[in-house]
mmCIF file with all atom_site columns, C-alpha atoms in Angstrom:
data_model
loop_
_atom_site.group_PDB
_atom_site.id
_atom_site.type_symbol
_atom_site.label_atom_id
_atom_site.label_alt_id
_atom_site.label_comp_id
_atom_site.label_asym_id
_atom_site.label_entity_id
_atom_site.label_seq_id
_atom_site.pdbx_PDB_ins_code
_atom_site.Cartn_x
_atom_site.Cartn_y
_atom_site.Cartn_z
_atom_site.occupancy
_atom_site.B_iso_or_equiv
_atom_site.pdbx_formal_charge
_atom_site.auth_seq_id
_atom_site.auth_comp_id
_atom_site.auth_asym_id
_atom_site.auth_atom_id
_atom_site.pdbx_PDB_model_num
ATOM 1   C CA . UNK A 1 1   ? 17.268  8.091   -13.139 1.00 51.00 ? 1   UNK A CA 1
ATOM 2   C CA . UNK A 1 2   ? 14.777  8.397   -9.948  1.00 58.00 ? 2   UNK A CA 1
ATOM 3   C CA . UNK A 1 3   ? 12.595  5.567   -11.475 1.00 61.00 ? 3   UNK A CA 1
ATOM 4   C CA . UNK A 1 4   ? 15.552  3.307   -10.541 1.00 60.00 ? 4   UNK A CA 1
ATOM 5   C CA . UNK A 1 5   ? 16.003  4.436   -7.395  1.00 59.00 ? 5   UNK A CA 1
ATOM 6   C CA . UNK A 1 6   ? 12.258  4.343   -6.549  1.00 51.00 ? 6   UNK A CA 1
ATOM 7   C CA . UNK A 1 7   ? 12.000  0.547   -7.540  1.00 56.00 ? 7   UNK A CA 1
ATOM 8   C CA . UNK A 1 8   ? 15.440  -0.597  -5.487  1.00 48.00 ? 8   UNK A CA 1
ATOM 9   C CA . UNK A 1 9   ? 13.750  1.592   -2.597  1.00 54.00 ? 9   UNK A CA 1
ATOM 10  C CA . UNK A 1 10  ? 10.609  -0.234  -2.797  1.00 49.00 ? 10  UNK A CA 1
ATOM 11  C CA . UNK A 1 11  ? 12.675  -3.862  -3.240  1.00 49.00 ? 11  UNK A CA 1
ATOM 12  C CA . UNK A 1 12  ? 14.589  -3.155  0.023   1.00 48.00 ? 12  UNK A CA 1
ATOM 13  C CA . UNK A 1 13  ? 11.658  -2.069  2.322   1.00 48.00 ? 13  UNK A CA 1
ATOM 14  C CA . UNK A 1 14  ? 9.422   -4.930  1.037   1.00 49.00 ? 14  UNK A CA 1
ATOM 15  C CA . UNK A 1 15  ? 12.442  -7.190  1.551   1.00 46.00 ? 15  UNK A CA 1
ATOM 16  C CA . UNK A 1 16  ? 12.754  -5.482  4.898   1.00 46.00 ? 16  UNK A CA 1
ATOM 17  C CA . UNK A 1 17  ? 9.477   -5.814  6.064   1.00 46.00 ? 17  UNK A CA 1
ATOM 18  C CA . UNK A 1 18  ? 8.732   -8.989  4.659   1.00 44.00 ? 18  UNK A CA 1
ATOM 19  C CA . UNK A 1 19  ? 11.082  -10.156 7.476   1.00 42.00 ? 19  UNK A CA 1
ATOM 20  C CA . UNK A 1 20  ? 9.501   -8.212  9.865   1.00 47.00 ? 20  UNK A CA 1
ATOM 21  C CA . UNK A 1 21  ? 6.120   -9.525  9.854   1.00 46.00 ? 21  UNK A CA 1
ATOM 22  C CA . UNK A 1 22  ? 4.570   -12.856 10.046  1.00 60.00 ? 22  UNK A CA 1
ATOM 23  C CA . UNK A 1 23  ? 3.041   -13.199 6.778   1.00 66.00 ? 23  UNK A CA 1
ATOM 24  C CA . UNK A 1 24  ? -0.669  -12.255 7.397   1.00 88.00 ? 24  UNK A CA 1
ATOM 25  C CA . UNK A 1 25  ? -2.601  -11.144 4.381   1.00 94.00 ? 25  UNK A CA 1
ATOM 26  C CA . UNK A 1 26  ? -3.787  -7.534  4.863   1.00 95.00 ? 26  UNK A CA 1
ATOM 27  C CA . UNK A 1 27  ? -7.981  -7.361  4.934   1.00 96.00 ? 27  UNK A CA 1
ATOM 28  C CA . UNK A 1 28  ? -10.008 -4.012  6.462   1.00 96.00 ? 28  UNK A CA 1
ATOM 29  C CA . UNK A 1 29  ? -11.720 -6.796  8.773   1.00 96.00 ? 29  UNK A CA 1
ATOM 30  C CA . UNK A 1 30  ? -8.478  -8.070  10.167  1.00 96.00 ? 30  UNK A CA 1
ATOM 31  C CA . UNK A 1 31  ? -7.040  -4.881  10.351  1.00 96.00 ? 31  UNK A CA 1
ATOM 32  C CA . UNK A 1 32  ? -9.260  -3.371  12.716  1.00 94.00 ? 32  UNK A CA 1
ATOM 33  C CA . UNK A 1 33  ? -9.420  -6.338  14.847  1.00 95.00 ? 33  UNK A CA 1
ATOM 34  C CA . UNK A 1 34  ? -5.883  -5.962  15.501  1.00 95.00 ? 34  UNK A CA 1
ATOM 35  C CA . UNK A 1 35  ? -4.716  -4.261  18.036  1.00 95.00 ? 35  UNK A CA 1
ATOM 36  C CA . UNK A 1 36  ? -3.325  -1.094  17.054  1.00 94.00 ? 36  UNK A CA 1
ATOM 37  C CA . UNK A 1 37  ? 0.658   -1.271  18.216  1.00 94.00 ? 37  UNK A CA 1
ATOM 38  C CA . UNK A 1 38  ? -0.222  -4.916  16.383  1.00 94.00 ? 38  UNK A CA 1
ATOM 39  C CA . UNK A 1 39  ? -0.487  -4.383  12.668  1.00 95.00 ? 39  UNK A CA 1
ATOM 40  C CA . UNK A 1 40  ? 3.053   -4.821  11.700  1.00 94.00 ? 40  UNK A CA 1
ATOM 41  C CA . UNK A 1 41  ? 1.868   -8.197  10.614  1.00 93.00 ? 41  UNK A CA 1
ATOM 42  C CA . UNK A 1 42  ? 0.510   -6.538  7.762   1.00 96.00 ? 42  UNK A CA 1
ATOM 43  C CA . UNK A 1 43  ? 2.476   -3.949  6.404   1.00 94.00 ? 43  UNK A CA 1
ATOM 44  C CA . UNK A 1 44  ? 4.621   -6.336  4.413   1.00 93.00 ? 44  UNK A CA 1
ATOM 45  C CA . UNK A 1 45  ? 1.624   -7.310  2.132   1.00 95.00 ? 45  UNK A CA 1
ATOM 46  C CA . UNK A 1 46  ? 0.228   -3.689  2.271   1.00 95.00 ? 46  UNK A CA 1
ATOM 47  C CA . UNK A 1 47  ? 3.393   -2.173  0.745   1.00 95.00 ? 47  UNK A CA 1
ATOM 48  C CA . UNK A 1 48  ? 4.377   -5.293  -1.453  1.00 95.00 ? 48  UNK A CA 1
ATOM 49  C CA . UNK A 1 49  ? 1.253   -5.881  -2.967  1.00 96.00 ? 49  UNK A CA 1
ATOM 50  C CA . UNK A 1 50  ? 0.574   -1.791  -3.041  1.00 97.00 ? 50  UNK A CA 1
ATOM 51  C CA . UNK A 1 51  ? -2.811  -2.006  -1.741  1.00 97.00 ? 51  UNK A CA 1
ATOM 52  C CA . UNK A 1 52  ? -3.056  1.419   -0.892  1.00 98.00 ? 52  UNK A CA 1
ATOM 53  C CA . UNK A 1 53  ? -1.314  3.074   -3.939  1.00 98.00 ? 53  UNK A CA 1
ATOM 54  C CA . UNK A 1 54  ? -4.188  4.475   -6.731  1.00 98.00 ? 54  UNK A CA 1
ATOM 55  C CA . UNK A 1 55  ? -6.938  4.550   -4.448  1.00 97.00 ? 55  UNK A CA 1
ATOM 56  C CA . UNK A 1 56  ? -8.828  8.196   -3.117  1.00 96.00 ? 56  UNK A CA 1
ATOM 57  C CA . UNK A 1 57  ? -8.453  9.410   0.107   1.00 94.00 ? 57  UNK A CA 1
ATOM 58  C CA . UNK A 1 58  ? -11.705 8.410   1.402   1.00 94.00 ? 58  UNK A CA 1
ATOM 59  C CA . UNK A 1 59  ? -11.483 4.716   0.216   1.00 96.00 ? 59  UNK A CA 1
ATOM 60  C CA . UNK A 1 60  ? -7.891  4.135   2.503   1.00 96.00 ? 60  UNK A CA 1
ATOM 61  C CA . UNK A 1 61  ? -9.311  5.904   4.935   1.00 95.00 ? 61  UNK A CA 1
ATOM 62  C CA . UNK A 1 62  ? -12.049 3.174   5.145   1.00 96.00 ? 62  UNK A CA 1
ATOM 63  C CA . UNK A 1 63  ? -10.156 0.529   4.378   1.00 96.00 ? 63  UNK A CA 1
ATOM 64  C CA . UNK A 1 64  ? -7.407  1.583   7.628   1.00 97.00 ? 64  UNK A CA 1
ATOM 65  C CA . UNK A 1 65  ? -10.038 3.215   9.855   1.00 94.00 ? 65  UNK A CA 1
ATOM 66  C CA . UNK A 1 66  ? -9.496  5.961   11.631  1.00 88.00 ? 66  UNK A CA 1
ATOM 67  C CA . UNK A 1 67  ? -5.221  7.843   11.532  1.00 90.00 ? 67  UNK A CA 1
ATOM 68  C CA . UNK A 1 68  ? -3.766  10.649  12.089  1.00 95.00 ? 68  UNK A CA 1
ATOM 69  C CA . UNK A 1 69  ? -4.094  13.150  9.196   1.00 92.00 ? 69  UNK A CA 1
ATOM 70  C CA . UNK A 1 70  ? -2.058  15.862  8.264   1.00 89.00 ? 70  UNK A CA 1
ATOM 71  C CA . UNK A 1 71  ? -4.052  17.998  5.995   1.00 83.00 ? 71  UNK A CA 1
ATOM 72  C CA . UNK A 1 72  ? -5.167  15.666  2.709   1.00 82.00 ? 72  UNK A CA 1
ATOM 73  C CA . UNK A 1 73  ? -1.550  14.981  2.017   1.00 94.00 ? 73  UNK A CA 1
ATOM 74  C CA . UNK A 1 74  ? -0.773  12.811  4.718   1.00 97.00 ? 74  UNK A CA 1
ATOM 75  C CA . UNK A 1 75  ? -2.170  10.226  7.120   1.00 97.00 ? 75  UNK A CA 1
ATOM 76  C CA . UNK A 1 76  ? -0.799  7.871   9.320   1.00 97.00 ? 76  UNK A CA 1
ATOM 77  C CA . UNK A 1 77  ? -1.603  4.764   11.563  1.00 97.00 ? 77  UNK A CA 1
ATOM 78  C CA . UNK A 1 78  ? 0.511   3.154   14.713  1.00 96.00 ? 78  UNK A CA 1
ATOM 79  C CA . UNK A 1 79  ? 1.117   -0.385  13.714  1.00 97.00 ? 79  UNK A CA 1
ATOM 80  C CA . UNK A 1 80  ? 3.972   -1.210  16.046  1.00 96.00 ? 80  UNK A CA 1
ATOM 81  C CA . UNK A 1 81  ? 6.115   -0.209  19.111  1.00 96.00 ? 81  UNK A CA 1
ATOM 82  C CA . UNK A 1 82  ? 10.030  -0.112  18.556  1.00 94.00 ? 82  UNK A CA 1
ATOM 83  C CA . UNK A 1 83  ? 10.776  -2.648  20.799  1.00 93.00 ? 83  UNK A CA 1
ATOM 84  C CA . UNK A 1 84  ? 14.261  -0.536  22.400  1.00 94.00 ? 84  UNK A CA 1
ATOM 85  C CA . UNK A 1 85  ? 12.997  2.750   22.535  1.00 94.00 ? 85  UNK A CA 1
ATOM 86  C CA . UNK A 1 86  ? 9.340   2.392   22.739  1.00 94.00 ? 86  UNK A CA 1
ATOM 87  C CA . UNK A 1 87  ? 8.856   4.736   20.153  1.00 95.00 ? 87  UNK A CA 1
ATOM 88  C CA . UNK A 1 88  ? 5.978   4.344   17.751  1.00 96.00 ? 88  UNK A CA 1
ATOM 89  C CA . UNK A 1 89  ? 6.175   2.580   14.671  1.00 97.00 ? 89  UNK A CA 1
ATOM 90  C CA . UNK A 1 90  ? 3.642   3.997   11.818  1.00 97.00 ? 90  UNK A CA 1
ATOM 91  C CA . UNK A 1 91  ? 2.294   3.681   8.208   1.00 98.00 ? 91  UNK A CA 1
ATOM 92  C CA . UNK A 1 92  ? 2.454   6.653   6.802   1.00 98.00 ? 92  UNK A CA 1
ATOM 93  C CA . UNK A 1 93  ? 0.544   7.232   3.261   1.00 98.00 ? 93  UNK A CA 1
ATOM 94  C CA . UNK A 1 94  ? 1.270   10.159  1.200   1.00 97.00 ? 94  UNK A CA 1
ATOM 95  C CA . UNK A 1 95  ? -2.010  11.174  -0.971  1.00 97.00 ? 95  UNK A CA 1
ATOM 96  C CA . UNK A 1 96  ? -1.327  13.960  -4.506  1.00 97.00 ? 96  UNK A CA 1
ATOM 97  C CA . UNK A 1 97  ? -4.740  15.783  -6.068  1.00 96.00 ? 97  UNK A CA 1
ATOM 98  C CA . UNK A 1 98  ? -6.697  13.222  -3.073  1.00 95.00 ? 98  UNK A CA 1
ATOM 99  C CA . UNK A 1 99  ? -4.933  10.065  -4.319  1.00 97.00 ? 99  UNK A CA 1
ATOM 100 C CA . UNK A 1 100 ? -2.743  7.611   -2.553  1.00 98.00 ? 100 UNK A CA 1
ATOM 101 C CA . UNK A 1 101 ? 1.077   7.882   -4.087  1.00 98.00 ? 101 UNK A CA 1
ATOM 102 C CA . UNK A 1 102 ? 3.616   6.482   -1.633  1.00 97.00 ? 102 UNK A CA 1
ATOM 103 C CA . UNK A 1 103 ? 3.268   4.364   1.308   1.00 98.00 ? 103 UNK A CA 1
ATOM 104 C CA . UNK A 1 104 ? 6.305   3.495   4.044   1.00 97.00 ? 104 UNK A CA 1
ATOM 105 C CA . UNK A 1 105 ? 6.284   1.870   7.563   1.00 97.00 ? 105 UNK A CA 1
ATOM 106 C CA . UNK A 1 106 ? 8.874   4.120   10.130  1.00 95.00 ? 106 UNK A CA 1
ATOM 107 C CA . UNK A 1 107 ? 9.479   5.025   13.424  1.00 93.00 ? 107 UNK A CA 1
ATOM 108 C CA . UNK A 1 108 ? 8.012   8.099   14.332  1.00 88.00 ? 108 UNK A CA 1
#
């Protein structure tokens, strides 16, 4: 029954994000030549191809540079500014036994 729900999850926010960005292809090299509150133009190919999801800690953490990290459970990285509020908008990777299992773009 949660398998379901995962997938439709995962559907809507790539569906969701997809129209939120402007296509770009995520690499590490253009990445971190964006500016930070700039990398929304990625997250729809980082969550729909699920570049992140399977690999260690250590390799997302060099592929995303350097986040904000919560222990080795969580890290996350600013890739936008809500555009109302100001408020801002992050990646947010959740890692189990040192591996990445769930990735989401929110505001914080």
């Amino acid at each position: 029954m949660r398998r379901p729900l995962l997938i439709l999850s995962l559907v809507f926010l790539a569906a969701l994000f997809s129209g939120c960005t402007d296509g770009r292809r995520f690499s590490p090299e253009a990445w971190r030549q964006e500016d930070q509150f700039q990398r929304h133009a990625f997250t729809g190919d980082l969550l729909g191809r699920r570049l992140l999801i399977g690999k260690g800690w250590r390799e997302v953490h060099q592929m995303l540079g350097p986040g904000r990290t919560f222990g080795r459970d969580v890290s996350t990285w600013n890739v936008g500014l809500d555009k109302e509020t100001g408020t801002p908008i992050v990646l947010e990777v959740d890692f189990r036994d040192g591996i990445a299992t769930h990735a989401t773009v929110h505001r914080e």
